[in-house]
mmCIF file of C-alpha atoms in Angstrom:
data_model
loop_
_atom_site.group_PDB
_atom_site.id
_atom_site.type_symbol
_atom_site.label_atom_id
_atom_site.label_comp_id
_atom_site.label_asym_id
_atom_site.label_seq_id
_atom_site.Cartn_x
_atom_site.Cartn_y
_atom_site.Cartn_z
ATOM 1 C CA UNK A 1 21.424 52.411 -80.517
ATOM 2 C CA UNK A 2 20.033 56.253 -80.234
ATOM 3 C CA UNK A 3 17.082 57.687 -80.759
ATOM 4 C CA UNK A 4 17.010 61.470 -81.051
ATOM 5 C CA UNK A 5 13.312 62.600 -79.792
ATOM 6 C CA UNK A 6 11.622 65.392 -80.004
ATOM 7 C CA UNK A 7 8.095 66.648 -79.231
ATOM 8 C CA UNK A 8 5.875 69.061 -77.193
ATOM 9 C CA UNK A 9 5.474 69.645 -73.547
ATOM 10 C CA UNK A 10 7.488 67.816 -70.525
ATOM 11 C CA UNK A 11 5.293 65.515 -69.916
ATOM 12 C CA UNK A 12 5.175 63.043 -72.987
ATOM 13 C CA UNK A 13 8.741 62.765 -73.916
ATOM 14 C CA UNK A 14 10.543 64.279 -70.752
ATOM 15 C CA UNK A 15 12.865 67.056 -69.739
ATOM 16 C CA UNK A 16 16.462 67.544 -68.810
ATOM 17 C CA UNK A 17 17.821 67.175 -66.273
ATOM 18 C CA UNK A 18 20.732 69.984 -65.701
ATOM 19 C CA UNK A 19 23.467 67.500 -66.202
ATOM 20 C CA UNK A 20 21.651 67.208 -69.549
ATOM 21 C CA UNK A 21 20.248 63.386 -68.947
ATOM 22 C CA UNK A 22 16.827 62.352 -69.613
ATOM 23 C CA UNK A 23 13.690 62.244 -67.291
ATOM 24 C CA UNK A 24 11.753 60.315 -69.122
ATOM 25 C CA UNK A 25 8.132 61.047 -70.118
ATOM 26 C CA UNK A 26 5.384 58.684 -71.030
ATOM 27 C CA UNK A 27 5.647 58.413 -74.637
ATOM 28 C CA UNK A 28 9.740 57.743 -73.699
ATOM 29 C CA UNK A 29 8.790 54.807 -71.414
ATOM 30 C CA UNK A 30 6.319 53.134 -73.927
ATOM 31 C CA UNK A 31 9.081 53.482 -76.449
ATOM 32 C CA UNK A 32 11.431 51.836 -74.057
ATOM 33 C CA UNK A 33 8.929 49.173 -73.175
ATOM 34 C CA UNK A 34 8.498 48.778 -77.034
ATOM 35 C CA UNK A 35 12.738 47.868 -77.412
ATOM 36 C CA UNK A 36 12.802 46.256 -74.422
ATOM 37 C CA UNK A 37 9.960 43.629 -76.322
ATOM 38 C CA UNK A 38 11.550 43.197 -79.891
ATOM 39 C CA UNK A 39 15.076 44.023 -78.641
ATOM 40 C CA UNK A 40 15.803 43.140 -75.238
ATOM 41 C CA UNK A 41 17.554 46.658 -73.927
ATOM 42 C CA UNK A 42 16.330 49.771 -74.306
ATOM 43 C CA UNK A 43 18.003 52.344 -76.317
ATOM 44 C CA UNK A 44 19.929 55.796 -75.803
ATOM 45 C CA UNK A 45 17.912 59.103 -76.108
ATOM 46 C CA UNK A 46 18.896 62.821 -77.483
ATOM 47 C CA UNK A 47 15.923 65.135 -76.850
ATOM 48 C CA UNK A 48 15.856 67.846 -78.716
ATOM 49 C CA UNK A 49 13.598 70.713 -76.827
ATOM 50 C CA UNK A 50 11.136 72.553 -79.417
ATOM 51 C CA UNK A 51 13.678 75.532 -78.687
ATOM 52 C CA UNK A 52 16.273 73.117 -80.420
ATOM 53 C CA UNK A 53 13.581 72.433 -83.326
ATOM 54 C CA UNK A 54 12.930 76.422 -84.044
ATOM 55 C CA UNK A 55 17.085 77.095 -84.144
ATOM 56 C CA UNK A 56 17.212 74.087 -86.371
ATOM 57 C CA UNK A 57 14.634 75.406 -88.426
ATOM 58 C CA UNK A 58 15.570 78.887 -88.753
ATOM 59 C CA UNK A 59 19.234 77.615 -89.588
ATOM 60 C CA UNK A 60 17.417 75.574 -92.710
ATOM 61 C CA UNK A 61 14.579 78.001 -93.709
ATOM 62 C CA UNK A 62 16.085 79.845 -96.444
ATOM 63 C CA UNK A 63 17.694 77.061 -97.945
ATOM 64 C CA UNK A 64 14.151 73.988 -97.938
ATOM 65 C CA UNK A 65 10.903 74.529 -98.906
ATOM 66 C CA UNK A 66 8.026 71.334 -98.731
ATOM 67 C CA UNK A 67 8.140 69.310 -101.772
ATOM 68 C CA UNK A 68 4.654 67.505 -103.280
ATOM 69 C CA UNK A 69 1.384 68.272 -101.950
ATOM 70 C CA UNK A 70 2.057 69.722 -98.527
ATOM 71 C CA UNK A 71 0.556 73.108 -98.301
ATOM 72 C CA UNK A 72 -1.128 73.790 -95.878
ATOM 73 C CA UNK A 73 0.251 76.669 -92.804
ATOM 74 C CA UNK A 74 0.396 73.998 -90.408
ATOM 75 C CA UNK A 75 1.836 71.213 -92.295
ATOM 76 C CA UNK A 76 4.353 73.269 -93.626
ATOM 77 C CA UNK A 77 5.834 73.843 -90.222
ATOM 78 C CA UNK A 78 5.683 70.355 -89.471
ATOM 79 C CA UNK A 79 7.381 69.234 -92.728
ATOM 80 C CA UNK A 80 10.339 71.479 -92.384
ATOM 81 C CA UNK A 81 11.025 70.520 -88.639
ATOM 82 C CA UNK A 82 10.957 67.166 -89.709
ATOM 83 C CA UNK A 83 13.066 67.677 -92.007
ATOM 84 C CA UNK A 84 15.647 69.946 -90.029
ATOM 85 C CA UNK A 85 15.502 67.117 -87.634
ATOM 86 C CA UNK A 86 16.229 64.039 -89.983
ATOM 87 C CA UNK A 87 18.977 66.211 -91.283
ATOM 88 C CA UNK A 88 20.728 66.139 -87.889
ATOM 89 C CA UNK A 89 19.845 62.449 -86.984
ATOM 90 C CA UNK A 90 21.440 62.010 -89.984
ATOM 91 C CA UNK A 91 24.749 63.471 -89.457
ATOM 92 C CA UNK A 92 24.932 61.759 -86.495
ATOM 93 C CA UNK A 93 26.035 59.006 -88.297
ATOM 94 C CA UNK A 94 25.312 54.967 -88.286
ATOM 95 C CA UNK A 95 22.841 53.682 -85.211
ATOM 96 C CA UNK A 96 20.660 56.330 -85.086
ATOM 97 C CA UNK A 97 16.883 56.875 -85.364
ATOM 98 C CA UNK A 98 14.364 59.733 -84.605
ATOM 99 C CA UNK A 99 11.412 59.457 -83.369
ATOM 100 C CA UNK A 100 8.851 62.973 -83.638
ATOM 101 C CA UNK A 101 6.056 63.398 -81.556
ATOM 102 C CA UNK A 102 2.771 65.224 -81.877
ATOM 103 C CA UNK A 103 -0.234 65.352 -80.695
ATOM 104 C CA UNK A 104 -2.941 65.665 -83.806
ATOM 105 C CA UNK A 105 -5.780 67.273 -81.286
ATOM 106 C CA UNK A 106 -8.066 67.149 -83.539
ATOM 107 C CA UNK A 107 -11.642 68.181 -82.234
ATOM 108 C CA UNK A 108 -15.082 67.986 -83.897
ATOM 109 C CA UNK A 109 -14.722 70.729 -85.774
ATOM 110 C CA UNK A 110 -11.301 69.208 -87.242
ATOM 111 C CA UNK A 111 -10.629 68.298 -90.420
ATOM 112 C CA UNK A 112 -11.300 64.636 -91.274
ATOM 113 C CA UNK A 113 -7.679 63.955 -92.806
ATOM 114 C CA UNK A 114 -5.641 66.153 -90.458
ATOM 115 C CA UNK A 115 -4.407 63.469 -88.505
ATOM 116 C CA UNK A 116 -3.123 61.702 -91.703
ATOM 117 C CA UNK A 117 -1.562 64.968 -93.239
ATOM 118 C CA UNK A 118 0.286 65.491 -90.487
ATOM 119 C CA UNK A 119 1.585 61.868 -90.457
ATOM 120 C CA UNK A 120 2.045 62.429 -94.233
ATOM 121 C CA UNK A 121 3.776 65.494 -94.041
ATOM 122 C CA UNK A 122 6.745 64.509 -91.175
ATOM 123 C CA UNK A 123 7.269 61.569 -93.193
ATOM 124 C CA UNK A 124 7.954 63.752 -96.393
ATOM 125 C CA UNK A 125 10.250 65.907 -94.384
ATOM 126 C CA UNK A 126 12.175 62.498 -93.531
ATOM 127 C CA UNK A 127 11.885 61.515 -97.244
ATOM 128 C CA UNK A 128 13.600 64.927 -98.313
ATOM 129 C CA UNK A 129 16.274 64.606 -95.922
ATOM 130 C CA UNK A 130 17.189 61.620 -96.825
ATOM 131 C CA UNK A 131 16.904 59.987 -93.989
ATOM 132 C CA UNK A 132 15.618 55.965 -93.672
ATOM 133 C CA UNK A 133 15.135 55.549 -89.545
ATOM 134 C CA UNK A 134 12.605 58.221 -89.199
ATOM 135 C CA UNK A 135 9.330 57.446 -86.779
ATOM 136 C CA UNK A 136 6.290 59.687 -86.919
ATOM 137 C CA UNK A 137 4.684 59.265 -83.036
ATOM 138 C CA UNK A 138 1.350 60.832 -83.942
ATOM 139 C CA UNK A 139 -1.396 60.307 -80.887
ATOM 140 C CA UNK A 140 -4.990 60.821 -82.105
ATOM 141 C CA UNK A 141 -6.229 63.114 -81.136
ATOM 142 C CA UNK A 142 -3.692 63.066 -78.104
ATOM 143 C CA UNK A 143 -1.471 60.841 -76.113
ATOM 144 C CA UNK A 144 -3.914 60.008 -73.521
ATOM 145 C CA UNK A 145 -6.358 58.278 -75.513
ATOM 146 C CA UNK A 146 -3.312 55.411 -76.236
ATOM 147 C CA UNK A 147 -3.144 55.023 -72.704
ATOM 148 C CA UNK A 148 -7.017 55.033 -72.342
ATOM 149 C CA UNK A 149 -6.891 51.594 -74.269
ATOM 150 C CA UNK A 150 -5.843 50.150 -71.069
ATOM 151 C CA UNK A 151 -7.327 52.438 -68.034
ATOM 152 C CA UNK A 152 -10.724 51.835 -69.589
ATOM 153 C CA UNK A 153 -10.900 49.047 -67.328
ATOM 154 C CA UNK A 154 -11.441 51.384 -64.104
ATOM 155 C CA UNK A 155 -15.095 53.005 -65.753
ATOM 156 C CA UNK A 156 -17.091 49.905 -64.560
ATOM 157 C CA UNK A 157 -18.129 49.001 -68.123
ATOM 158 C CA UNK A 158 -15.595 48.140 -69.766
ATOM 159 C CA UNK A 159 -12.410 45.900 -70.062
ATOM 160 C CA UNK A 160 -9.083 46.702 -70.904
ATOM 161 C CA UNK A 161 -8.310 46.771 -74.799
ATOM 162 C CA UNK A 162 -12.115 46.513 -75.438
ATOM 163 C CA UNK A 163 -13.392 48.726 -78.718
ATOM 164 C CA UNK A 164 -10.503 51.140 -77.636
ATOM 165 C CA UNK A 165 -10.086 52.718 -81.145
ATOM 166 C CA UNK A 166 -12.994 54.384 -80.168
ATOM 167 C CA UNK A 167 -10.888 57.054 -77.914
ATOM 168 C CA UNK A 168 -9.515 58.367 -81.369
ATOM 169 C CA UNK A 169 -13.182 60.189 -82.300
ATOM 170 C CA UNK A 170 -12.783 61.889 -79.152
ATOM 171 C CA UNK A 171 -12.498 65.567 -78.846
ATOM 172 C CA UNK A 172 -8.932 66.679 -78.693
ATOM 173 C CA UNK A 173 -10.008 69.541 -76.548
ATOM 174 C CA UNK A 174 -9.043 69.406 -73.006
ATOM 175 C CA UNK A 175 -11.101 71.830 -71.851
ATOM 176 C CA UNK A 176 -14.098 69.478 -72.747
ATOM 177 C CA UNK A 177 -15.449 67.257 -69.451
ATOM 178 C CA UNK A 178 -15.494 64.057 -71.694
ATOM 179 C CA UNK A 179 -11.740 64.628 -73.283
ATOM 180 C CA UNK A 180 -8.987 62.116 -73.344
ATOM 181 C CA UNK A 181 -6.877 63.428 -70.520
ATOM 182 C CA UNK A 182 -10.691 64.173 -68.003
ATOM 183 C CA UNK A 183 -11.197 60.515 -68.404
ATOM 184 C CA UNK A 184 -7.658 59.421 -67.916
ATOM 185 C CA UNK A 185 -7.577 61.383 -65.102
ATOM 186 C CA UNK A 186 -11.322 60.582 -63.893
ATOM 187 C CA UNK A 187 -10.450 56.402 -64.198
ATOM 188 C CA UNK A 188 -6.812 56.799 -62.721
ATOM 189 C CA UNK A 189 -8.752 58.882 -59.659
ATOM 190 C CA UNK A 190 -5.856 61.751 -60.152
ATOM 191 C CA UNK A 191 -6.663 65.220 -59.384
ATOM 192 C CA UNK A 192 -2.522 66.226 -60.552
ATOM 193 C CA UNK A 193 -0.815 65.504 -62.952
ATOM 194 C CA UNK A 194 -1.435 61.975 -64.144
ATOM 195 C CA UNK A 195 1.876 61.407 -66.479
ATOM 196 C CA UNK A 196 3.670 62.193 -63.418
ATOM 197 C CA UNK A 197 1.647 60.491 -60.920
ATOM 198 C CA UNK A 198 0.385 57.468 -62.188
ATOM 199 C CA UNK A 199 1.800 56.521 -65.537
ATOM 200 C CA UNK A 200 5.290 55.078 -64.423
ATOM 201 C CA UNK A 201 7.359 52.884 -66.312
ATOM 202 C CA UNK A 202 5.594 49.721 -63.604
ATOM 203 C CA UNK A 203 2.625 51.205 -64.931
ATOM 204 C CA UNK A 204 3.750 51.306 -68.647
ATOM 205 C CA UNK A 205 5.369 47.829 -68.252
ATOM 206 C CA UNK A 206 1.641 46.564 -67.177
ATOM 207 C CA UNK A 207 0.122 47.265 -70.250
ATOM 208 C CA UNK A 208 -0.195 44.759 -72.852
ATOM 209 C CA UNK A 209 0.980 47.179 -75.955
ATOM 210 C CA UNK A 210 -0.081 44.218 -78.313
ATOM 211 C CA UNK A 211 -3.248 44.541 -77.356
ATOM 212 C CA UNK A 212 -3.961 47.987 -78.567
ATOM 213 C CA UNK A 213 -5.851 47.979 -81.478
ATOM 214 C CA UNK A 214 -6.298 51.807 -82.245
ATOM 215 C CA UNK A 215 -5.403 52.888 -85.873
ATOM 216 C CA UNK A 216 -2.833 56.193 -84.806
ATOM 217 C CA UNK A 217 -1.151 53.551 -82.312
ATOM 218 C CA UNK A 218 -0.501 50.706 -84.700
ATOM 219 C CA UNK A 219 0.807 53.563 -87.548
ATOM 220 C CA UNK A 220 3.513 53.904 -85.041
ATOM 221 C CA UNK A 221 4.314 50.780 -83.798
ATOM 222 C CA UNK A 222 4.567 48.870 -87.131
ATOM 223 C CA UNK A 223 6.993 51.779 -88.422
ATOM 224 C CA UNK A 224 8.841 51.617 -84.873
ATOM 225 C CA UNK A 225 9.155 48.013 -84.704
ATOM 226 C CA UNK A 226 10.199 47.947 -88.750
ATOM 227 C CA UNK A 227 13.150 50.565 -87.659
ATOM 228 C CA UNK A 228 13.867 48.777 -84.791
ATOM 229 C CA UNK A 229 14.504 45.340 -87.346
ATOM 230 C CA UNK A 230 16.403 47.404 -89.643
ATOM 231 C CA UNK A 231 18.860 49.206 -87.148
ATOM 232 C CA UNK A 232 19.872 45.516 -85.538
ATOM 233 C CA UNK A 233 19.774 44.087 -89.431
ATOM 234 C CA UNK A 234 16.611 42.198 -89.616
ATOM 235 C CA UNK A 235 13.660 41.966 -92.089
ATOM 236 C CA UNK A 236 11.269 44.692 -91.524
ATOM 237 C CA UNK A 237 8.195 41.891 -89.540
ATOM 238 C CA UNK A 238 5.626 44.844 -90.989
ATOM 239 C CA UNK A 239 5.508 44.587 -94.655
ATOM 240 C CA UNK A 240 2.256 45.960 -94.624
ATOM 241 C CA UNK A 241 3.738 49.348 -93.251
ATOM 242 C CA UNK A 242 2.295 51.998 -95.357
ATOM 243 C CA UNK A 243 4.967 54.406 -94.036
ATOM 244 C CA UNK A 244 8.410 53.375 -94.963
ATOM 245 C CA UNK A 245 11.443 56.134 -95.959
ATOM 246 C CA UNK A 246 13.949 55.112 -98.314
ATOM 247 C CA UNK A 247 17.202 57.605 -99.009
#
């Protein structure tokens, strides 16, 4: 089984390493934790730098446009590189899924729906490629505040899991002192780079991903585990799934 990822920045997904294998990021390792659950091994991974995404784009632009209701400048972008890129999971042939990641970073002055037009519009682009395995990984308003579900335990209030859907009305700002990433940081007592420092795949393998009750999170993990079922030839176990792509 492969998954071809792609996302922003080093630290979520990972980088290359010159002989071209993975160092794995965060958002790989949960994903890994994820198969390791409902599948027992964890699977094969293409990343696809956002350099990769713009060639693939500009090699598609002239002949796709976004189909339906997406509009908007910045879901535009996202629909076609969704596209581009369940065009080429595609033609990778049989066993093969992609998973897209974004941050939504939405901040107070956001609009309401931007994390679900954004969700909306990368599952278009895998509609109008034609392609059925495609996962939207959509963090709101940014990775941290998944993890934040679990490290909540460390402010002296809390427990782990408790009201955690909460961290999704949180600025998406990181320049703010009360932002996802200043309080992962301020709980995991990190002064670096936390992703590299503390979340390892020990620490990943800790958390209790079932337990996460936070609306962005379970939009991902239903559709991931439902892909997961249907790559190995089982009954999606999510038929309440609102996000399913048929060819």
């Amino acid at each position: 089984m492969l998954f071809v990822i792609s996302g922003e920045g080093s630290s979520d997904l990972g980088t290359k390493y010159p002989d071209g294998t993975l160092k794995k990021g965060a958002m790989t390792l949960i994903l890994d934790r994820l198969c390791e659950i409902n599948c027992g091994y964890a699977p094969d991974y293409e990343l696809l730098t956002e350099g990769d995404v713009k060639r693939l784009r500009k090699r598609n632009l002239r002949d796709v446009r976004p189909r339906g209701d997406v509009s908007k400048e910045d879901t535009e972008t996202l629909w076609l590189s969704s596209f581009c890129l369940a065009a080429y999971a595609k033609g990778k042939g049989e066993g093969v899924a992609l998973v897209c990641f974004k941050d939504s970073d939405g901040t107070n002055t956001s609009p309401h729906d931007k994390w679900a037009r954004m969700v909306k519009a990368m599952y278009s682009g895998f509609n109008g490629a034609g392609f059925k395995w495609g996962v939207a990984m959509v963090p709101r308003p940014k990775s941290e505040a998944w993890l934040l579900a679990y490290y909540q335990r460390k402010d002296g209030v809390h427990h782990e899991y408790d009201q955690c859907e909460r961290f999704e009305e949180m600025s998406g700002n990181d320049g703010s002192p009360n932002s996802c990433k200043s309080l992962l940081k301020r709980f995991c007592s990190c002064n670096g780079d936390v992703y590299a420092n503390v979340i390892t795949k020990d620490a990943v393998e800790t958390i209790d991903w079932n337990r996460v009750n936070m609306p962005s999170f379970t939009a991902f993990k239903k559709r991931f585990e439902n892909v997961l079922a249907g790559l190995n030839g089982l009954p999606y176990p999510h038929a309440d799934c609102p996000y399913t792509v048929e060819p």
